[in-house]
Coordinates of C-alpha atoms in Angstrom, one line a residue:
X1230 CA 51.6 -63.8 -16.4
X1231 CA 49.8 -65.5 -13.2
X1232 CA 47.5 -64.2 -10.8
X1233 CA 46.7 -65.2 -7.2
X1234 CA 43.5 -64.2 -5.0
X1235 CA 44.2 -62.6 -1.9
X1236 CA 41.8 -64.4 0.3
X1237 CA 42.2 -61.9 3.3
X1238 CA 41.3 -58.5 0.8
X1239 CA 39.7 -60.4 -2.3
X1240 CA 42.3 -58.4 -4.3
X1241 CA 43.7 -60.4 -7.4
X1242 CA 47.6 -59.7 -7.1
X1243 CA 49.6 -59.8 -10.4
X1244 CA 52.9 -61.8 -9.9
X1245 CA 55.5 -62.2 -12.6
X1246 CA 55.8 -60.5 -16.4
X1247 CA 58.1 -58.4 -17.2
X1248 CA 58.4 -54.8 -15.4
X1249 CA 55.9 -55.8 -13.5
X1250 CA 58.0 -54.9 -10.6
X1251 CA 58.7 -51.7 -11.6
X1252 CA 54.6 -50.8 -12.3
X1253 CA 54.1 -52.1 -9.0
X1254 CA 55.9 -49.7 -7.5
X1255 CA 54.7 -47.0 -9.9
X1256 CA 51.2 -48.3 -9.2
X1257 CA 51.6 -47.8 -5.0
X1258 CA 53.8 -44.9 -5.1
X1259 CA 50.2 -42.9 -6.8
X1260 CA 46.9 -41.8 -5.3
X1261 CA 45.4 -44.3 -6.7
X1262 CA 47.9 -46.6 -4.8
X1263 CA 47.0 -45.0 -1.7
X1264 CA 43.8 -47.0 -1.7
X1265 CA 45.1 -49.8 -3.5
X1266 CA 47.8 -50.0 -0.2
X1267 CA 45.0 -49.8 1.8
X1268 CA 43.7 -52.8 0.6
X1269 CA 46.4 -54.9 0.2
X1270 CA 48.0 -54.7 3.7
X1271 CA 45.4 -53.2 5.6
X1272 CA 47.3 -50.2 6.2
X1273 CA 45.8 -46.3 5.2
X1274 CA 48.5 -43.8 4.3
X1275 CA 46.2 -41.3 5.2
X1276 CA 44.9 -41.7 7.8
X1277 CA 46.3 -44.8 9.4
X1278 CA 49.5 -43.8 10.2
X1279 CA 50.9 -40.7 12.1
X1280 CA 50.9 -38.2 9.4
X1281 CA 53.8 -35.6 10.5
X1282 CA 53.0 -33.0 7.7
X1283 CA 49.3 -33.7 6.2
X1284 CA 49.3 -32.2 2.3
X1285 CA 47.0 -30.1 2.3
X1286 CA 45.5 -29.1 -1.5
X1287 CA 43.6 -25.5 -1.6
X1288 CA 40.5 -24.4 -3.4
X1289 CA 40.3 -20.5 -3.5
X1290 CA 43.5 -19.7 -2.4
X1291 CA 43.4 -16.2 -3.6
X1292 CA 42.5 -12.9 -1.4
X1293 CA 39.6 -12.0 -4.1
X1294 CA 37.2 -9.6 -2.5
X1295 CA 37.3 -10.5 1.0
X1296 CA 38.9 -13.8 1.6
X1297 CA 41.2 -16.0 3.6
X1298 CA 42.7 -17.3 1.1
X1299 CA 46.8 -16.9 1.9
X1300 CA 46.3 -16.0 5.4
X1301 CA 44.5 -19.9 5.9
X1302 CA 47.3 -20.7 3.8
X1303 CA 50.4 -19.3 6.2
X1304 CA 48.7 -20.8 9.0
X1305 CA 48.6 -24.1 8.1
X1306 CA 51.5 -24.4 7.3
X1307 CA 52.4 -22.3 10.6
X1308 CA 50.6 -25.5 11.9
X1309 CA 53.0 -28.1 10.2
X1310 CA 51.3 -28.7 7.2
X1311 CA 52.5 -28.6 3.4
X1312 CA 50.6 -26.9 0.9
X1313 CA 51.8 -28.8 -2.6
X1314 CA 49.1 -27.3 -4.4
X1315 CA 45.9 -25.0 -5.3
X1316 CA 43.0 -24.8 -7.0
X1317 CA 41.8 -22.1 -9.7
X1318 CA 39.2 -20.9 -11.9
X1319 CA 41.4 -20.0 -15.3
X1320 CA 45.0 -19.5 -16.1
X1321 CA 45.4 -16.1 -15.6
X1322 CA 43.9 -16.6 -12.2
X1323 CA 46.3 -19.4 -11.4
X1324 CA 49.0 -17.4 -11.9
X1325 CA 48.3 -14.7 -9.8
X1326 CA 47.6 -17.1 -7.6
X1327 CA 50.8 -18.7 -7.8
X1328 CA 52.6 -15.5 -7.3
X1329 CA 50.2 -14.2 -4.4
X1330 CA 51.1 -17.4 -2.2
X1331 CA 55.1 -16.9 -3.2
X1332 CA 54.4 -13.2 -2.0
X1333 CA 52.3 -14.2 1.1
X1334 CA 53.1 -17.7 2.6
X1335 CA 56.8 -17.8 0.9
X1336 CA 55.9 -21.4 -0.7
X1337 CA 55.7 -22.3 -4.7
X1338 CA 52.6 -24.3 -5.0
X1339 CA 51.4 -26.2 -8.3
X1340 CA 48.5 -24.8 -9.7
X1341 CA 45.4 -26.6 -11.7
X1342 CA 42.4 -25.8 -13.2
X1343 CA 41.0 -29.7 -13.1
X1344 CA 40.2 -30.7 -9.2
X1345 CA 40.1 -34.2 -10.9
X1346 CA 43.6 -33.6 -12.0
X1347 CA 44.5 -32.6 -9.0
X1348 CA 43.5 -35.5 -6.6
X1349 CA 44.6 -37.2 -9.3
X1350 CA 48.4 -35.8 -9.5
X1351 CA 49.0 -34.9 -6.0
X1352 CA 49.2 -37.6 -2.5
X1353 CA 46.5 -35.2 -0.3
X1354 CA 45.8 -35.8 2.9
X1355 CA 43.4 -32.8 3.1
X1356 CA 41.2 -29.7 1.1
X1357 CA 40.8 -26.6 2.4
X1358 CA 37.5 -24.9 0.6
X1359 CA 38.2 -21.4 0.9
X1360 CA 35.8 -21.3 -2.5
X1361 CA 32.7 -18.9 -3.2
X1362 CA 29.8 -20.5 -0.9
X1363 CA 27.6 -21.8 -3.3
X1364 CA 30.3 -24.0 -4.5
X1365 CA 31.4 -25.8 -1.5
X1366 CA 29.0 -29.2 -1.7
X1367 CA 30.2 -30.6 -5.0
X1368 CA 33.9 -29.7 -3.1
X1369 CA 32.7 -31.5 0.0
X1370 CA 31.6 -34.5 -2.5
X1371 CA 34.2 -34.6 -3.9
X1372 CA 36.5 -34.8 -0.9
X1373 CA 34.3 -37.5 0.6
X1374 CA 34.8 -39.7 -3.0
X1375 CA 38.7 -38.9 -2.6
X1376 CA 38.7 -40.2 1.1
X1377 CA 40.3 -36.4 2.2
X1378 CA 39.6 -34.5 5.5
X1379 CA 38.3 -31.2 4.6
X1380 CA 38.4 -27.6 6.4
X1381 CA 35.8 -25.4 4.8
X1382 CA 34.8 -21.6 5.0
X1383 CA 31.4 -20.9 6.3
X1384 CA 29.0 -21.4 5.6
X1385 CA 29.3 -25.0 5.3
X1386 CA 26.9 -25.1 2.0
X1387 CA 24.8 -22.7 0.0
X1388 CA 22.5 -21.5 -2.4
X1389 CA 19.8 -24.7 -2.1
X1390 CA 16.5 -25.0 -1.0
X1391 CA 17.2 -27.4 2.5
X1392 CA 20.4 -26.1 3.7
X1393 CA 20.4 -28.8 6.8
X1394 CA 19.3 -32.0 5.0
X1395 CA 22.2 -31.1 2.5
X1396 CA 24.5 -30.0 5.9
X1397 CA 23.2 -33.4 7.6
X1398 CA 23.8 -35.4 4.2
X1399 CA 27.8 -34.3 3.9
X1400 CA 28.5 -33.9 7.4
X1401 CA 27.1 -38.3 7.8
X1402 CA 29.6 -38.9 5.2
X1403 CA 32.2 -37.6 6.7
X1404 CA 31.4 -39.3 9.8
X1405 CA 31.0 -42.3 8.7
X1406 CA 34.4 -42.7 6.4
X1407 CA 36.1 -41.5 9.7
X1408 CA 37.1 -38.0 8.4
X1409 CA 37.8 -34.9 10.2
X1410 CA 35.7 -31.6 9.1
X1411 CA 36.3 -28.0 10.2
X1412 CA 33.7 -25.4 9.5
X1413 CA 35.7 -21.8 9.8
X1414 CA 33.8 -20.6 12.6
X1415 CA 36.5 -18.6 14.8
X1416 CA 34.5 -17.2 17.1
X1417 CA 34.7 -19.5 20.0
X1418 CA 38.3 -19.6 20.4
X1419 CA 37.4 -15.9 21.5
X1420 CA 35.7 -16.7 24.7
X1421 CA 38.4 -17.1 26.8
X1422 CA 39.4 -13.9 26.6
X1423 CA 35.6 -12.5 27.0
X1424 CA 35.5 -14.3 30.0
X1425 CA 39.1 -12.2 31.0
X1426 CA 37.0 -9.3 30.1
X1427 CA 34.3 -9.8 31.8
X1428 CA 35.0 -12.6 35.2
X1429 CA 31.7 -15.1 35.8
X1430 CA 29.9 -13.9 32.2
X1431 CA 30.1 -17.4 30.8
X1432 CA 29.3 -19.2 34.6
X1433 CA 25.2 -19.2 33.3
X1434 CA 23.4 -19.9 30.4
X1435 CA 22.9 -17.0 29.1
X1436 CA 19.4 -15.0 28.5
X1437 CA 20.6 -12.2 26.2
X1438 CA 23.4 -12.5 23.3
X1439 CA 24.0 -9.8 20.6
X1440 CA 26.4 -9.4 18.0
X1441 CA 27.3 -6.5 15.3
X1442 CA 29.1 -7.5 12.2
X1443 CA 30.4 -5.9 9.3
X1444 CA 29.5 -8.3 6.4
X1445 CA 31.1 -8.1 3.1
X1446 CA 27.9 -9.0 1.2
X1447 CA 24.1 -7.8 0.9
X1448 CA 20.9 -9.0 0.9
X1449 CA 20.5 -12.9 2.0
X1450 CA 24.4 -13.6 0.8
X1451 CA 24.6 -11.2 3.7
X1452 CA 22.7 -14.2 6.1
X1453 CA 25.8 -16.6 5.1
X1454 CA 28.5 -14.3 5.4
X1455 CA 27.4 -13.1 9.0
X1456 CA 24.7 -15.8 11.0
X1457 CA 27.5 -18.8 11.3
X1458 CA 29.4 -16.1 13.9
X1459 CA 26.3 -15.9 16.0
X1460 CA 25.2 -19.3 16.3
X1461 CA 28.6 -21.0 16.1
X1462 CA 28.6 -18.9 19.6
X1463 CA 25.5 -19.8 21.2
X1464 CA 26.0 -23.7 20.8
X1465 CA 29.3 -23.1 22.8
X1466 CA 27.7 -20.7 25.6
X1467 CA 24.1 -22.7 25.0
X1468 CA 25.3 -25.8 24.6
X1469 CA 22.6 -28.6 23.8
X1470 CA 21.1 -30.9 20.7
X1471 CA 18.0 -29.9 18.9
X1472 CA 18.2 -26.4 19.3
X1473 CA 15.6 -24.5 17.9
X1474 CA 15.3 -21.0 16.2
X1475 CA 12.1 -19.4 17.4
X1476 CA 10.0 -15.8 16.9
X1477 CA 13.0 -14.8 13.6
X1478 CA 12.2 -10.9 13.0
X1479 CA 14.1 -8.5 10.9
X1480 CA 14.3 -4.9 10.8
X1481 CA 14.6 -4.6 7.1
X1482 CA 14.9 -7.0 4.0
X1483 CA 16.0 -4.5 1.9
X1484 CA 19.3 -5.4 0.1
X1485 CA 20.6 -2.0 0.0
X1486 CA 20.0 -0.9 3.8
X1487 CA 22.7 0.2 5.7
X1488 CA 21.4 -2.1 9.0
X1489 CA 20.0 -5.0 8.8
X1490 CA 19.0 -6.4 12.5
X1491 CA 17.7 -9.8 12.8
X1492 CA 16.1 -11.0 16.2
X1493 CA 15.1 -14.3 17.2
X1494 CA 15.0 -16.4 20.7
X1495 CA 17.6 -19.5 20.3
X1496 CA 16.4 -22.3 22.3
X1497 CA 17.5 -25.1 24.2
X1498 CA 15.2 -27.2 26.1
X1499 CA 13.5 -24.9 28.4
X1500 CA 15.6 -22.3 28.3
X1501 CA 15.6 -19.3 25.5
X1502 CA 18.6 -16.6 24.8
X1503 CA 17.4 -13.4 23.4
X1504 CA 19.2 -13.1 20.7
X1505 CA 20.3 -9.7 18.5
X1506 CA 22.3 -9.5 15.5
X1507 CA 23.5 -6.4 13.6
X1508 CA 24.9 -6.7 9.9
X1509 CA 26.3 -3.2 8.4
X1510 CA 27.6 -4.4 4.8
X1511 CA 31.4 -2.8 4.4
X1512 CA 34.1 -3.7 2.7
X1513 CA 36.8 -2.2 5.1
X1514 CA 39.5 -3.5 6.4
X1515 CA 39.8 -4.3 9.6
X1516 CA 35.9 -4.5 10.7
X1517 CA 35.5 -3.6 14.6
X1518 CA 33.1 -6.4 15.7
X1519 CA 31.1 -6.0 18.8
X1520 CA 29.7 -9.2 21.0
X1521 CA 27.6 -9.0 24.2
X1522 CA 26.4 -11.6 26.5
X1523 CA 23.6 -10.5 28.9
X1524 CA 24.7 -6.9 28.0
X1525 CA 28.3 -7.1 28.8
X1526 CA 29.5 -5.6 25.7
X1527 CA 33.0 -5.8 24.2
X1528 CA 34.5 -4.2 21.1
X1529 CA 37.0 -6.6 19.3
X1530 CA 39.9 -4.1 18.0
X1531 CA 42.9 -4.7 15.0
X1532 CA 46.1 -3.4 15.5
X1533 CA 46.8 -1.9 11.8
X1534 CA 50.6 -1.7 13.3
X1535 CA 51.0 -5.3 13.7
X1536 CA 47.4 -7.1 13.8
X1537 CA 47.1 -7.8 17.0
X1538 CA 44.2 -8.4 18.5
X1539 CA 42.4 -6.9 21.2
X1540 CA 38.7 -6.7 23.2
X1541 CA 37.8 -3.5 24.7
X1542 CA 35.1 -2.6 27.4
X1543 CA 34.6 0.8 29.3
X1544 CA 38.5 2.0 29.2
X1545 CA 39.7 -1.8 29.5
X1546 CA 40.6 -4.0 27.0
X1547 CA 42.4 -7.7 27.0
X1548 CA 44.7 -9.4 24.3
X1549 CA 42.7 -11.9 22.2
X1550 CA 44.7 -14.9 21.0
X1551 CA 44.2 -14.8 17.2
X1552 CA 41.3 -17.4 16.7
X1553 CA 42.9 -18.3 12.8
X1554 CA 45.7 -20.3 13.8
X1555 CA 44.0 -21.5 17.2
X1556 CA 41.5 -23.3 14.5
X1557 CA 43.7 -24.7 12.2
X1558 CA 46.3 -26.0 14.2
X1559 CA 43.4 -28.0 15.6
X1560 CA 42.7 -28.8 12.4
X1561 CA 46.0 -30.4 11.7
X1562 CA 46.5 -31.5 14.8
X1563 CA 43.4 -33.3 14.3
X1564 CA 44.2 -34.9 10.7
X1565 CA 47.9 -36.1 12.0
X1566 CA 46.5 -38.7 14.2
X1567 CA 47.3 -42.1 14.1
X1568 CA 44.4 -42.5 13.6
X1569 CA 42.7 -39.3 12.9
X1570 CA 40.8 -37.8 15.7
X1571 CA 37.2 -36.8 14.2
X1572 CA 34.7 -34.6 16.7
X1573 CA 31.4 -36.5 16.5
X1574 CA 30.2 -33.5 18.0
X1575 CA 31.6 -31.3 16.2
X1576 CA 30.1 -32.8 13.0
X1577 CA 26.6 -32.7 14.5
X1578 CA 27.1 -28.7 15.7
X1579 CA 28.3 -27.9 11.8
X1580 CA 25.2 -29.9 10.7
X1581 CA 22.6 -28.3 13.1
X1582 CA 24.3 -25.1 12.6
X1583 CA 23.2 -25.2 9.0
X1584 CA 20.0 -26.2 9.4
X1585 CA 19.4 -23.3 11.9
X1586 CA 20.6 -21.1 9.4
X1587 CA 18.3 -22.6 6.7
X1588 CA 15.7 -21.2 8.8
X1589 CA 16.4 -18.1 9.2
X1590 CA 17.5 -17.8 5.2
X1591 CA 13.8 -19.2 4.6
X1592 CA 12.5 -16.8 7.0
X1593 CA 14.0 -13.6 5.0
X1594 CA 13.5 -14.9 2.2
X1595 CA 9.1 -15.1 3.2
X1596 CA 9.7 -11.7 4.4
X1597 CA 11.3 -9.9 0.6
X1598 CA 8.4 -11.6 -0.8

């Protein structure tokens, strides 16, 4: 058996032996040969080429407690993606799993229990961290060591000490590999139909913004379930870098209150938006969120009929265009570039986001004590 030196990649290419044909093909038809393409011919499967359907793999595909899990799932595939495979804790968990997407998004996905086996196994284009919160960095790591675009639930990380310098660290790497990331943050693809609502309300910056959500968590889990709405919002109607987070006041810490109301000035430059937000912890199904900008209130409604959904204010009310599949058809639409199309901005908003968050976790977190 010979070898030759690629001069253009610094590759050595094995020529000759026997099957070597065969494992060659073996070799660039696998993940690993992805890369191994890339290198060769200068060409990314992933990414440098239109991708028509991205694979997407899922971690925390299920609906357990509260979450998204099937209902991310239908919509990306709504949005022209495939969904080979998932993600689970343990078997019994995989299965249900397994049945819950047949049931729910009408697909038969492979299930593991080893993320390295899966990004092993399957050709992904994408994750989709639909996980607990505290586990979503060493998902996000490990999407950036794979080379995968990633859509993940908010908050973007959890459970450490510096939420933004973690936030900042991920979101550069992501950046810099030229990969697309989607924080689940719905709530801007609402405003259009607040401005319906309510004609000229997002013509100003804004100097008063309240919100009243119905958090499925307590205490400071409560912070990540509900504060990414909130300020997710005010970078879109106060938009700006280094925002800051000033005067942060809340009307309890106590974990098992019924309210929770946090207050707090957001800033940008010169200019400050009073800001109000109202967390009552419920696990019901469908939560009637309220959202105000300078006091002109609207009630976001579910249809139980048929799910639609709808903003109501003093006997009017609007159609809202579901923000789900708004998102993640951005998303896709996003990852199937040629080549894909990451938001620089974007990036820095999820990474500032977290950070602002950070600071309000810390500041709860000085006021329990």
């Amino acid at each position: 058996m010979s070898g030759s030196l690629d001069r253009g990649s610094g590759v050595a290419r094995t020529i000759g032996g026997s099957g070597s044909r065969a494992h060659h093909k073996d070799l660039l038809s696998s993940r690993d040969g992805r890369r191994l393409r890339a290198t060769l011919f200068g060409v990314d499967p992933g990414r440098g080429q239109t991708v028509t359907s991205p694979r997407v793999g899922v971690i925390g595909a299920r609906r357990a407690r509260s979450g998204l899990g099937p209902f991310v799932v239908r919509e990306l595939l709504g949005a022209g993606s495939e969904i080979p495979c998932f993600l689970s804790t343990s078997g019994r968990s995989r299965d249900e799993t397994a049945h819950e997407l047949e049931r729910e998004a009408g697909i038969r996905a492979r299930g593991y229990l080893d993320l390295k086996a899966m990004l092993k196994d399957e050709q992904l284009d994408a994750l989709a961290i639909l996980s607990p919160h505290a586990t979503h960095a060493e998902y996000l790591d490990a999407a950036l060591e794979a080379g995968l675009h990633v859509l993940c639930e908010k908050p973007l990380v959890w459970g450490v000490e510096d939420l933004g310098a973690l936030a900042a660290r991920l979101t550069a790497g992501f950046v810099d590999q030229g990969l697309v990331l989607f924080e689940n943050c719905q709530w801007p693809y609402t405003l259009a139909a607040l401005e319906r609502l309510h004609p000229g309300v997002l013509d100003q910056l804004p100097l008063q913004f309240q919100m009243a959500l119905w958090p499925s968590r307590r205490g400071v889990d409560m912070l990540g379930d509900s504060l990414p709405h909130p300020l997710s919002v005010l970078q879109r109607i106060a938009p700006g870098e280094n925002s800051i987070i000033e005067d942060v006041r809340f009307s309890t810490t106590d974990p098992d209150a019924r309210v929770t109301v946090v207050r707090f000035y957001y800033g940008v430059g010169d200019h400050r938006v009073e800001t109000e937000v109202e967390m009552r912890p419920s696990i019901s199904h469908p939560r009637n969120v309220r959202i105000a900008i300078n006091g002109r209130w609207a009630t976001r409604l579910v249809s139980a009929r048929d799910y639609a959904i709808s903003f109501h204010s003093d006997g009017r009310s609007v159609p809202v265009d579901d923000p789900l599949p708004l998102l993640l058809g951005d998303f896709v639409k996003a990852i199937s570039q040629s080549p894909p199309q990451p938001d620089l901005d974007q990036a820095r908003r999820i990474a500032h986001r977290s950070k602002l968050l950070g600071e309000i976790v810390a500041d709860f977190q000085r006021a329990s004590e």
